[in-house]
PDB file of C-alpha atoms in Angstrom:
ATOM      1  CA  UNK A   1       0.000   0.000   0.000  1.00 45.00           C
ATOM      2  CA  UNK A   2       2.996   2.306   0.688  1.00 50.00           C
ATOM      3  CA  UNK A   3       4.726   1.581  -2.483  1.00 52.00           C
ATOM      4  CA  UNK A   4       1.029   2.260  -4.175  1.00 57.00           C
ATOM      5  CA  UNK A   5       1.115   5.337  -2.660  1.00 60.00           C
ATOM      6  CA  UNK A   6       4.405   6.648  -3.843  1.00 64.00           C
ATOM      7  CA  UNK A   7       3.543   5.180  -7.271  1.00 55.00           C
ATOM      8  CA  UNK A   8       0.762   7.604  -6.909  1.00 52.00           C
ATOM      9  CA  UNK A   9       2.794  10.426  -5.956  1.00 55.00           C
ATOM     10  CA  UNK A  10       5.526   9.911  -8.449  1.00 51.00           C
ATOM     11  CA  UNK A  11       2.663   9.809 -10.796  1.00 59.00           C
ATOM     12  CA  UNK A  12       0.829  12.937  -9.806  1.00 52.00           C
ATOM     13  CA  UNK A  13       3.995  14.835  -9.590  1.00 57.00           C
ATOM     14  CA  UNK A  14       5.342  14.051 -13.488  1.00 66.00           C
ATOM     15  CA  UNK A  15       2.153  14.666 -14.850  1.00 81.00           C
ATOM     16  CA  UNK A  16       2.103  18.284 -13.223  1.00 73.00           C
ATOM     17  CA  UNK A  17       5.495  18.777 -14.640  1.00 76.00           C
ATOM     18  CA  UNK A  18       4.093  17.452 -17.946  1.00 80.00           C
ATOM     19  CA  UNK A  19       1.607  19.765 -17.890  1.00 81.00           C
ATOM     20  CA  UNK A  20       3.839  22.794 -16.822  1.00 78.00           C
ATOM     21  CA  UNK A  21       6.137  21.757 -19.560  1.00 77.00           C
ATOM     22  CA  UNK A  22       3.145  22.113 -22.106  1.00 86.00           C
ATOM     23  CA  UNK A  23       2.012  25.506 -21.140  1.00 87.00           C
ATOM     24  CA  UNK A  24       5.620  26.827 -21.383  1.00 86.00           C
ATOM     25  CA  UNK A  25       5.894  25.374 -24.293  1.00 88.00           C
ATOM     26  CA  UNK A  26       3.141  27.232 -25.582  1.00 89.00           C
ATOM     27  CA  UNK A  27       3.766  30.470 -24.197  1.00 90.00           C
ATOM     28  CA  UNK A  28       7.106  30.516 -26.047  1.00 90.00           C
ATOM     29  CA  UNK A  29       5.518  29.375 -29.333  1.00 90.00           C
ATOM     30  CA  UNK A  30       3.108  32.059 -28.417  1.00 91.00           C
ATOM     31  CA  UNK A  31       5.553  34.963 -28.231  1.00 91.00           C
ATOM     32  CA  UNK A  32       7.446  33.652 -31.368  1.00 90.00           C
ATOM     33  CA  UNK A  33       4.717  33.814 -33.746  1.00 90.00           C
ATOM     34  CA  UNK A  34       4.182  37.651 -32.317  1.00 90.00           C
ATOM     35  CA  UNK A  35       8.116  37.767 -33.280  1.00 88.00           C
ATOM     36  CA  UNK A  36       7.344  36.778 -36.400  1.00 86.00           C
ATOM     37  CA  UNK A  37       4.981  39.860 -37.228  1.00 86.00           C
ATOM     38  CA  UNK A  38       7.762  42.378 -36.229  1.00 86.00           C
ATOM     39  CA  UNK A  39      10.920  40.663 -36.937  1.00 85.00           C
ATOM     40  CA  UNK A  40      10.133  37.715 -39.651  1.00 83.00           C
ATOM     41  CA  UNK A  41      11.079  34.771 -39.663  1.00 85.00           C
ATOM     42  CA  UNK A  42      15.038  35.328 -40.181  1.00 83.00           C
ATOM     43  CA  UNK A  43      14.751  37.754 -36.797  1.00 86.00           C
ATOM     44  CA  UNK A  44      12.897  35.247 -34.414  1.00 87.00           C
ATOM     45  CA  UNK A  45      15.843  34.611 -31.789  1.00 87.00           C
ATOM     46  CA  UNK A  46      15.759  32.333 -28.433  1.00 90.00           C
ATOM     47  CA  UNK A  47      17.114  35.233 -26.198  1.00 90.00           C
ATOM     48  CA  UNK A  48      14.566  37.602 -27.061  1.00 90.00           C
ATOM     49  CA  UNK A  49      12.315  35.115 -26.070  1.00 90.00           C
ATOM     50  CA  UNK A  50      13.450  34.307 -23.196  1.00 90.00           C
ATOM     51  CA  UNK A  51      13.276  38.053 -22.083  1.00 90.00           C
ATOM     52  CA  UNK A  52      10.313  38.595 -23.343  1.00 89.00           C
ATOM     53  CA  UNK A  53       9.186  35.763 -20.504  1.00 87.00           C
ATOM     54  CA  UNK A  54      11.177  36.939 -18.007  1.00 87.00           C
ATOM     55  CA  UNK A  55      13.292  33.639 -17.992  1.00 85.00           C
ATOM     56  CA  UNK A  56      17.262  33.839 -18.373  1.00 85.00           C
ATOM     57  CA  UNK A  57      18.450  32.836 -21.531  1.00 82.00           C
ATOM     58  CA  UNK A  58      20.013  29.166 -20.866  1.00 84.00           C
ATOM     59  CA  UNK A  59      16.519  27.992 -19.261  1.00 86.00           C
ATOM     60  CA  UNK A  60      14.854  28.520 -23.041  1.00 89.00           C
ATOM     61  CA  UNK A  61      17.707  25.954 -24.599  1.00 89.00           C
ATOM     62  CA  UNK A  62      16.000  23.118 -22.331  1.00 89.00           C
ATOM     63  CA  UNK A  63      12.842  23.369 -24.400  1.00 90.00           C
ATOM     64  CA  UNK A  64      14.169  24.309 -27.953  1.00 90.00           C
ATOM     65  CA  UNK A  65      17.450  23.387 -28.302  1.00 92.00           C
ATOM     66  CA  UNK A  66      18.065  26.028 -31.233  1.00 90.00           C
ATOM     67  CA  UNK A  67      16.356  28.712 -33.087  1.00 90.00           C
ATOM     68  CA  UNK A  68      15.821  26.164 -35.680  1.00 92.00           C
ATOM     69  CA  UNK A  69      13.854  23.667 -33.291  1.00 92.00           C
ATOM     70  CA  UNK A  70      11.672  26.866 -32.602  1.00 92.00           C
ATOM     71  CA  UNK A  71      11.145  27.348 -36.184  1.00 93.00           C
ATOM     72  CA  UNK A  72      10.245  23.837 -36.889  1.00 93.00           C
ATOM     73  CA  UNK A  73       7.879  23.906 -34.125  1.00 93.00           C
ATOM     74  CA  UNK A  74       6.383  27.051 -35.475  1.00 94.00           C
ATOM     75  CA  UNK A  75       6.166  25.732 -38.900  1.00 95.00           C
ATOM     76  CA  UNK A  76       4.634  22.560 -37.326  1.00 95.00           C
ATOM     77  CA  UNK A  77       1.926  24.214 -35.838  1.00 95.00           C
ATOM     78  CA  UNK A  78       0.786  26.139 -38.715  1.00 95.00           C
ATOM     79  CA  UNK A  79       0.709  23.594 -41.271  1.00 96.00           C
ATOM     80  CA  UNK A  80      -1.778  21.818 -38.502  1.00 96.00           C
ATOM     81  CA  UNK A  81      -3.615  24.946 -37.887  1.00 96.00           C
ATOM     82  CA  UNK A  82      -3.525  25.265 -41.700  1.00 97.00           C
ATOM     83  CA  UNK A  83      -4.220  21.623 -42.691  1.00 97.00           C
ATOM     84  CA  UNK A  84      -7.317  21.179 -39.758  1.00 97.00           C
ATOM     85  CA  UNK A  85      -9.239  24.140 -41.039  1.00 98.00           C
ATOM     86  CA  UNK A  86      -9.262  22.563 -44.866  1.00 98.00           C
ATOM     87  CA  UNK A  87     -10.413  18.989 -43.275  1.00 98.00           C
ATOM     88  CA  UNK A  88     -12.972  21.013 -40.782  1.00 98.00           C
ATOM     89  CA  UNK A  89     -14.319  22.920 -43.900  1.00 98.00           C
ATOM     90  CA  UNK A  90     -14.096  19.728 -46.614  1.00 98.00           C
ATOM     91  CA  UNK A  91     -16.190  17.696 -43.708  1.00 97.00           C
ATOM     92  CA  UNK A  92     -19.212  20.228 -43.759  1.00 97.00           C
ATOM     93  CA  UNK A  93     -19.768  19.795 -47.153  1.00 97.00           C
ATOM     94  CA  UNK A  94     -21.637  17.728 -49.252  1.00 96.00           C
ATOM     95  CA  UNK A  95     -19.531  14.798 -49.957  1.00 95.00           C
ATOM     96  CA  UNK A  96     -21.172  14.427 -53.238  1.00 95.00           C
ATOM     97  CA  UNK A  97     -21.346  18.112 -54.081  1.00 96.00           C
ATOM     98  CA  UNK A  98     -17.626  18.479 -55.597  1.00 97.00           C
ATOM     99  CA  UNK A  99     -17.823  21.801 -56.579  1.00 96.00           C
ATOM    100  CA  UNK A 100     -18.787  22.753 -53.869  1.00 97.00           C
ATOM    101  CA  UNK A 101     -15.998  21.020 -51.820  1.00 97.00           C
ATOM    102  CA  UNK A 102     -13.568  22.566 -54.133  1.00 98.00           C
ATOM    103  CA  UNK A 103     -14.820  26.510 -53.535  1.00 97.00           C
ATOM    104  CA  UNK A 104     -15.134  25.397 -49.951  1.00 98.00           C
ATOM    105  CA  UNK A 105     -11.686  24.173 -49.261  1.00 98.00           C
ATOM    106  CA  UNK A 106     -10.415  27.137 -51.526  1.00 98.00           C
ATOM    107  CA  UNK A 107     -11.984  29.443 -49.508  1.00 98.00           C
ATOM    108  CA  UNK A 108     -11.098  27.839 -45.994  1.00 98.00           C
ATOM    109  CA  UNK A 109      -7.007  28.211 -47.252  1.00 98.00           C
ATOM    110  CA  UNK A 110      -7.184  31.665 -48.579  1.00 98.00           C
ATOM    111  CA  UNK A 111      -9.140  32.840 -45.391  1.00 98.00           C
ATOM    112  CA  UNK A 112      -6.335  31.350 -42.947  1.00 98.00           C
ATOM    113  CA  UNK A 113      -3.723  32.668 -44.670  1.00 97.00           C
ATOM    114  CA  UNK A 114      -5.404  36.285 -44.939  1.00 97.00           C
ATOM    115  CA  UNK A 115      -6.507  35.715 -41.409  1.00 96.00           C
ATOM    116  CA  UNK A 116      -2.615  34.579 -40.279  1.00 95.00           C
ATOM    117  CA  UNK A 117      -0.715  36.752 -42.646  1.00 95.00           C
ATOM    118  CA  UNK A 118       2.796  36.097 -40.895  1.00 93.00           C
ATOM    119  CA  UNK A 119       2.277  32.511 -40.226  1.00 94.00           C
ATOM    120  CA  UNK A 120       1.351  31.726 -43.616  1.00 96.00           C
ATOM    121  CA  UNK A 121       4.409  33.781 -44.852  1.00 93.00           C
ATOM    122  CA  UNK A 122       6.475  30.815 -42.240  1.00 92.00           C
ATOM    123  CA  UNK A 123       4.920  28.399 -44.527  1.00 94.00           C
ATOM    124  CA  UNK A 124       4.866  29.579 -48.261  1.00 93.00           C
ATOM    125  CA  UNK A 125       7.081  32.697 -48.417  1.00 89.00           C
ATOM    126  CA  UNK A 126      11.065  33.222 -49.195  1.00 85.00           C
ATOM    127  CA  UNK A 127      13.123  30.390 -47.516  1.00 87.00           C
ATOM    128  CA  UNK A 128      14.912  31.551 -43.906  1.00 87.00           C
ATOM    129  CA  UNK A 129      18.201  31.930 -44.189  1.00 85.00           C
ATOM    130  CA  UNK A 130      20.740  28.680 -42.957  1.00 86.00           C
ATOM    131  CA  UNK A 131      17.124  26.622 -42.368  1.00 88.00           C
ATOM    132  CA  UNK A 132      16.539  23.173 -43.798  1.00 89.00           C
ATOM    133  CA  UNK A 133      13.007  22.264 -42.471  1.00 88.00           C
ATOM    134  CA  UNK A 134      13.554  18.522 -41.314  1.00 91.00           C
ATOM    135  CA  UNK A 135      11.321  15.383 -42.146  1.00 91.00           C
ATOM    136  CA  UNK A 136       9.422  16.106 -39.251  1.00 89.00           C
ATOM    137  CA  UNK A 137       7.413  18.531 -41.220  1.00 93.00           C
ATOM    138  CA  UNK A 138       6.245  16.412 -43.593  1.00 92.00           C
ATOM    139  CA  UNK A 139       3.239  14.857 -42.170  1.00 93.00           C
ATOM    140  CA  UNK A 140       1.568  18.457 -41.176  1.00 95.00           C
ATOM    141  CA  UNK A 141       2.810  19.881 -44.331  1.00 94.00           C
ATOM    142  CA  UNK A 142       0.364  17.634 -46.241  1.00 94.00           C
ATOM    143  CA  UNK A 143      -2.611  17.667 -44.734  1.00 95.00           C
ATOM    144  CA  UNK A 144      -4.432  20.819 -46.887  1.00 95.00           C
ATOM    145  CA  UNK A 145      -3.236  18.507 -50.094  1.00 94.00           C
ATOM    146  CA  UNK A 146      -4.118  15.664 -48.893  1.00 96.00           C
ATOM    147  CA  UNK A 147      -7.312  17.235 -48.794  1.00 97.00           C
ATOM    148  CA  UNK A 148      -7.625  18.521 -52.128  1.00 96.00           C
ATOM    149  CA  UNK A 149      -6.719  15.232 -53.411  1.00 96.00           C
ATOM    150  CA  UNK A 150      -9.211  13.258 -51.817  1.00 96.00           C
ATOM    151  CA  UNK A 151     -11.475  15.693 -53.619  1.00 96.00           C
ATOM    152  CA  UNK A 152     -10.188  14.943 -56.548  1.00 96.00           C
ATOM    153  CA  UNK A 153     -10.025  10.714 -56.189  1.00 97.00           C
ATOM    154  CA  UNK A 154     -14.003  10.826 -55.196  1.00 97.00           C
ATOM    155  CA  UNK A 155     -14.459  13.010 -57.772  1.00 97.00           C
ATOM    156  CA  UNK A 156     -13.588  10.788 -60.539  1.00 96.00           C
ATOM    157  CA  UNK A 157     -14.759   7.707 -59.154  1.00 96.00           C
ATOM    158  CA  UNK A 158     -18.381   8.911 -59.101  1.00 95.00           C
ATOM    159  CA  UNK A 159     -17.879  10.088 -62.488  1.00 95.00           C
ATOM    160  CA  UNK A 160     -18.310  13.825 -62.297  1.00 96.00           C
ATOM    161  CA  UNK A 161     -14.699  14.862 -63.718  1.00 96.00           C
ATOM    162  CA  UNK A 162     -14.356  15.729 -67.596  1.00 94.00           C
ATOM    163  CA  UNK A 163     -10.575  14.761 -68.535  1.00 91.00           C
ATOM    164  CA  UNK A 164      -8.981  17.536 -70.192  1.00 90.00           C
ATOM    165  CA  UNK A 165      -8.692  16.789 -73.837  1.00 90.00           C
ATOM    166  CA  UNK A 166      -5.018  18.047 -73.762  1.00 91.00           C
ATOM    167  CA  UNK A 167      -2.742  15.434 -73.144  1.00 91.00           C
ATOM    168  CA  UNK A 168       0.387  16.165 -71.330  1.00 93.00           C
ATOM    169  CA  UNK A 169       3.563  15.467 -73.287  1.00 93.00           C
ATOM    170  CA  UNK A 170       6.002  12.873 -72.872  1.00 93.00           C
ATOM    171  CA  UNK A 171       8.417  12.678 -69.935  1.00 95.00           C
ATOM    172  CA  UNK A 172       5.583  13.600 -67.751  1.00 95.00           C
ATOM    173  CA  UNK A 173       4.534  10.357 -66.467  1.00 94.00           C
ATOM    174  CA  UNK A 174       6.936  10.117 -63.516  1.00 95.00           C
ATOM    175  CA  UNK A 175       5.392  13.069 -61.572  1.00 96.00           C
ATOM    176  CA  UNK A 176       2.165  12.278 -62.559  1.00 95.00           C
ATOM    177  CA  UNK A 177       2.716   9.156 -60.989  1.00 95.00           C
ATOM    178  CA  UNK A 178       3.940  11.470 -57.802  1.00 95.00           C
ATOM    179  CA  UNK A 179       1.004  13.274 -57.442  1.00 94.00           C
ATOM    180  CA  UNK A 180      -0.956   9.904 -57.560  1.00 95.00           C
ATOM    181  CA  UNK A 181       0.167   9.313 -54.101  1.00 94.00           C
ATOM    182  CA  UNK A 182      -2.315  12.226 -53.187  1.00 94.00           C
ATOM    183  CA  UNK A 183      -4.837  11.244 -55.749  1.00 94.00           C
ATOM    184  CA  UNK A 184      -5.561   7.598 -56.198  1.00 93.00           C
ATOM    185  CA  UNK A 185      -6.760   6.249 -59.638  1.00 93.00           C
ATOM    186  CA  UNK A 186      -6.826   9.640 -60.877  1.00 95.00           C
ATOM    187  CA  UNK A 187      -5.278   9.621 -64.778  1.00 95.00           C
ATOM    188  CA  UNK A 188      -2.402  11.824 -66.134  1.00 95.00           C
ATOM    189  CA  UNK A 189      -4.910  14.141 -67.695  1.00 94.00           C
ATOM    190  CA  UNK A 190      -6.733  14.927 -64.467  1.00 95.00           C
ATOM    191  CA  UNK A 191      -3.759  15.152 -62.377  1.00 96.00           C
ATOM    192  CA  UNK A 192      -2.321  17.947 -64.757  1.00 96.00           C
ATOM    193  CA  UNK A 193      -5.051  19.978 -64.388  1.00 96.00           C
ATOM    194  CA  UNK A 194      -5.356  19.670 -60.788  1.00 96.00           C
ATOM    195  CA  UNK A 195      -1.766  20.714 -60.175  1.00 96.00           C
ATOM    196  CA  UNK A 196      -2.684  24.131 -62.111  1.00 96.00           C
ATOM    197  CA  UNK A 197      -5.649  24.361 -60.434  1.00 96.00           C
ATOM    198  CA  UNK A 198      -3.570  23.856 -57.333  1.00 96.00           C
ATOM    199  CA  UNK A 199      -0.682  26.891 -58.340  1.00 96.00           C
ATOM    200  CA  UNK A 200      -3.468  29.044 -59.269  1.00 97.00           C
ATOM    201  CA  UNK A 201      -4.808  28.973 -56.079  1.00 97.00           C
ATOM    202  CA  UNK A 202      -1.719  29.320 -54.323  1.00 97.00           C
ATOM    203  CA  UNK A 203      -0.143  31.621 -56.118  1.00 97.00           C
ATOM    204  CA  UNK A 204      -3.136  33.523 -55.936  1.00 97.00           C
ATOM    205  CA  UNK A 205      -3.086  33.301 -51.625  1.00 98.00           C
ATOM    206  CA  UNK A 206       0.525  34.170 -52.069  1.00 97.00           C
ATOM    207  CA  UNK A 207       0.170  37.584 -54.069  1.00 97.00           C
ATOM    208  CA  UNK A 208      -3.047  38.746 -51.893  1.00 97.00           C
ATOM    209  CA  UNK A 209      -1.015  38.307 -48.374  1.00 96.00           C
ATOM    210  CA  UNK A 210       2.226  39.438 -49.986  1.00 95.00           C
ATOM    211  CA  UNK A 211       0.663  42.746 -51.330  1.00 95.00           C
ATOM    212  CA  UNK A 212       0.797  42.254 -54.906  1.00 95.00           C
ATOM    213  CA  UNK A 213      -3.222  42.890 -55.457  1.00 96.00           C
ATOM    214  CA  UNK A 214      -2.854  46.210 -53.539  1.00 94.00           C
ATOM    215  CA  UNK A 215      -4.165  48.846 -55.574  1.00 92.00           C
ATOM    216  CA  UNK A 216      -5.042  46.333 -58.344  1.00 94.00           C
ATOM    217  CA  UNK A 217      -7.852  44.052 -57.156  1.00 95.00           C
ATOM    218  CA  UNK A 218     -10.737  45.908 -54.554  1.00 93.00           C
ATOM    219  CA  UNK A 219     -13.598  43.056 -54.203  1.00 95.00           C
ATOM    220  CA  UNK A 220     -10.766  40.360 -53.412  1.00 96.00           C
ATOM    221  CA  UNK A 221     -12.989  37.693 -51.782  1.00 96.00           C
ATOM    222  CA  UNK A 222     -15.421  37.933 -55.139  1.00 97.00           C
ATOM    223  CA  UNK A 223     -12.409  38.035 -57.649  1.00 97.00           C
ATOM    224  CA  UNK A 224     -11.028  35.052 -55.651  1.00 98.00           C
ATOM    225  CA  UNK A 225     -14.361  33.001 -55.920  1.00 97.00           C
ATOM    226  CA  UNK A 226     -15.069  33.664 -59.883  1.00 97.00           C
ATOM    227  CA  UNK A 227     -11.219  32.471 -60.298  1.00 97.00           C
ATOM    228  CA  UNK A 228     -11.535  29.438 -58.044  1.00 97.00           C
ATOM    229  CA  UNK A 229     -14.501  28.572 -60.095  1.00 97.00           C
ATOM    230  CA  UNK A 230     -12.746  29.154 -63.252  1.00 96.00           C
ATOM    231  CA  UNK A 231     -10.002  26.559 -61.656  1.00 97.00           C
ATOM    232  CA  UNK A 232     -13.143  24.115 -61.046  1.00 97.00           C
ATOM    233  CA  UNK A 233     -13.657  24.510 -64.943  1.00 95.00           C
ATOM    234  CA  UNK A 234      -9.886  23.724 -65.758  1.00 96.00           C
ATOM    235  CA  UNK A 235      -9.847  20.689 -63.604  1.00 96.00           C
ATOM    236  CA  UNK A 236     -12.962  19.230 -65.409  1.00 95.00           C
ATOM    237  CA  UNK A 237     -15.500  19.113 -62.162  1.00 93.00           C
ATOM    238  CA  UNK A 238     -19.256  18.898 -63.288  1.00 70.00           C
ATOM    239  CA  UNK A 239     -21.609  22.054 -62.584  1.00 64.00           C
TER     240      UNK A 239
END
């Protein structure tokens, strides 16, 4: 009974450490991202951290190792904060309505990033300086694709994608093949599509948070909808 007791206690006392761990954790990931708005990404430093918190500088090292552990961990988080909003918004449509699910999961990327200007800039803007994001990334780094090419794989299963009559050229085949990863049975000219589809909408995200539509394009949210549909027309999805 005494040994179940200190079991108990031994128990009881890692978890609260566990748990103290977590919420320091967060506060530093916290205070990084709020780095990121005023210094970018190439700025974000440990010690500035750490004084921000009021902790000395060495204590920080025993929960990110480097500034590059910090940035991974930052990166981490918003391809997760990224990829759950596409699943949370692809779920509350219509399985069967692909159109729909397409403008839907468009919408749900371009209004994160526009919503989380410097975290998205983390994720899709100019490469930091001396970083080399590791494997670890991966898995959260593919979850808004994975997405979009689920939509694509029940798409043309239930028979409501029109393959482009364009065929793509030779020499093609091995990323096509690629890409199949993300979208099962899908054929080369579906996939090639897609992948426009895909840039387009990116590269649309990208100039609207980097600036490039200031001054150009007023009514962005209704310019970005008529072009997204335009993208459902490239792709081949049924009306």
């Amino acid at each position: 009974m005494h040994c179940s007791g200190n079991l108990l206690s031994m128990t009881a006392s890692r978890t609260a450490r566990e748990r103290v761990r977590a919420e320091l954790t967060r506060e530093i990931t916290d205070i990084a991202r709020r780095q990121l708005a005023t210094e970018g990404a190439g700025g974000l430093s440990l010690r500035a951290v750490a004084r921000e918190m009021g902790m000395v500088s060495s204590a920080i090292y025993r929960y990110f190792p480097s500034r590059d552990d910090l940035l991974t961990a930052l990166i981490i988080d918003g391809y997760n904060a990224l990829g759950e909003t596409v699943e949370r918004a692809d779920a509350g449509c219509p399985q069967d309505d692909f159109p729909r699910r397409w403008l839907t999961v468009c919408h749900a990327v371009r209004d994160w990033a526009v919503a989380h200007p410097h975290e998205y800039a983390l994720l899709y803007g100019s490469p930091v300086p001396g970083y080399q994001a590791p494997q670890d990334t991966v898995a959260a780094r593919v979850r808004d694709v994975t997405v979009l090419g689920r939509l694509l794989s029940d798409a043309w299963r239930a028979g409501a994608v029109r393959p482009s009559a364009t065929e793509p050229p030779e020499g093609l085949e091995s990323d096509a093949a690629t890409f199949r990863q993300l979208m099962p049975e899908v054929p080369d000219n579906v996939i090639w599509p897609a992948v426009v589809s895909w840039a387009a909408m990116y590269g649309w995200v990208n100039f609207e948070v980097f600036g490039q539509f200031n001054n150009t394009i007023e009514n962005r949210s209704a310019a970005f909808d008529h072009a997204m549909r335009l993208m459902a027309e490239t792709i081949g999805l049924a009306q």
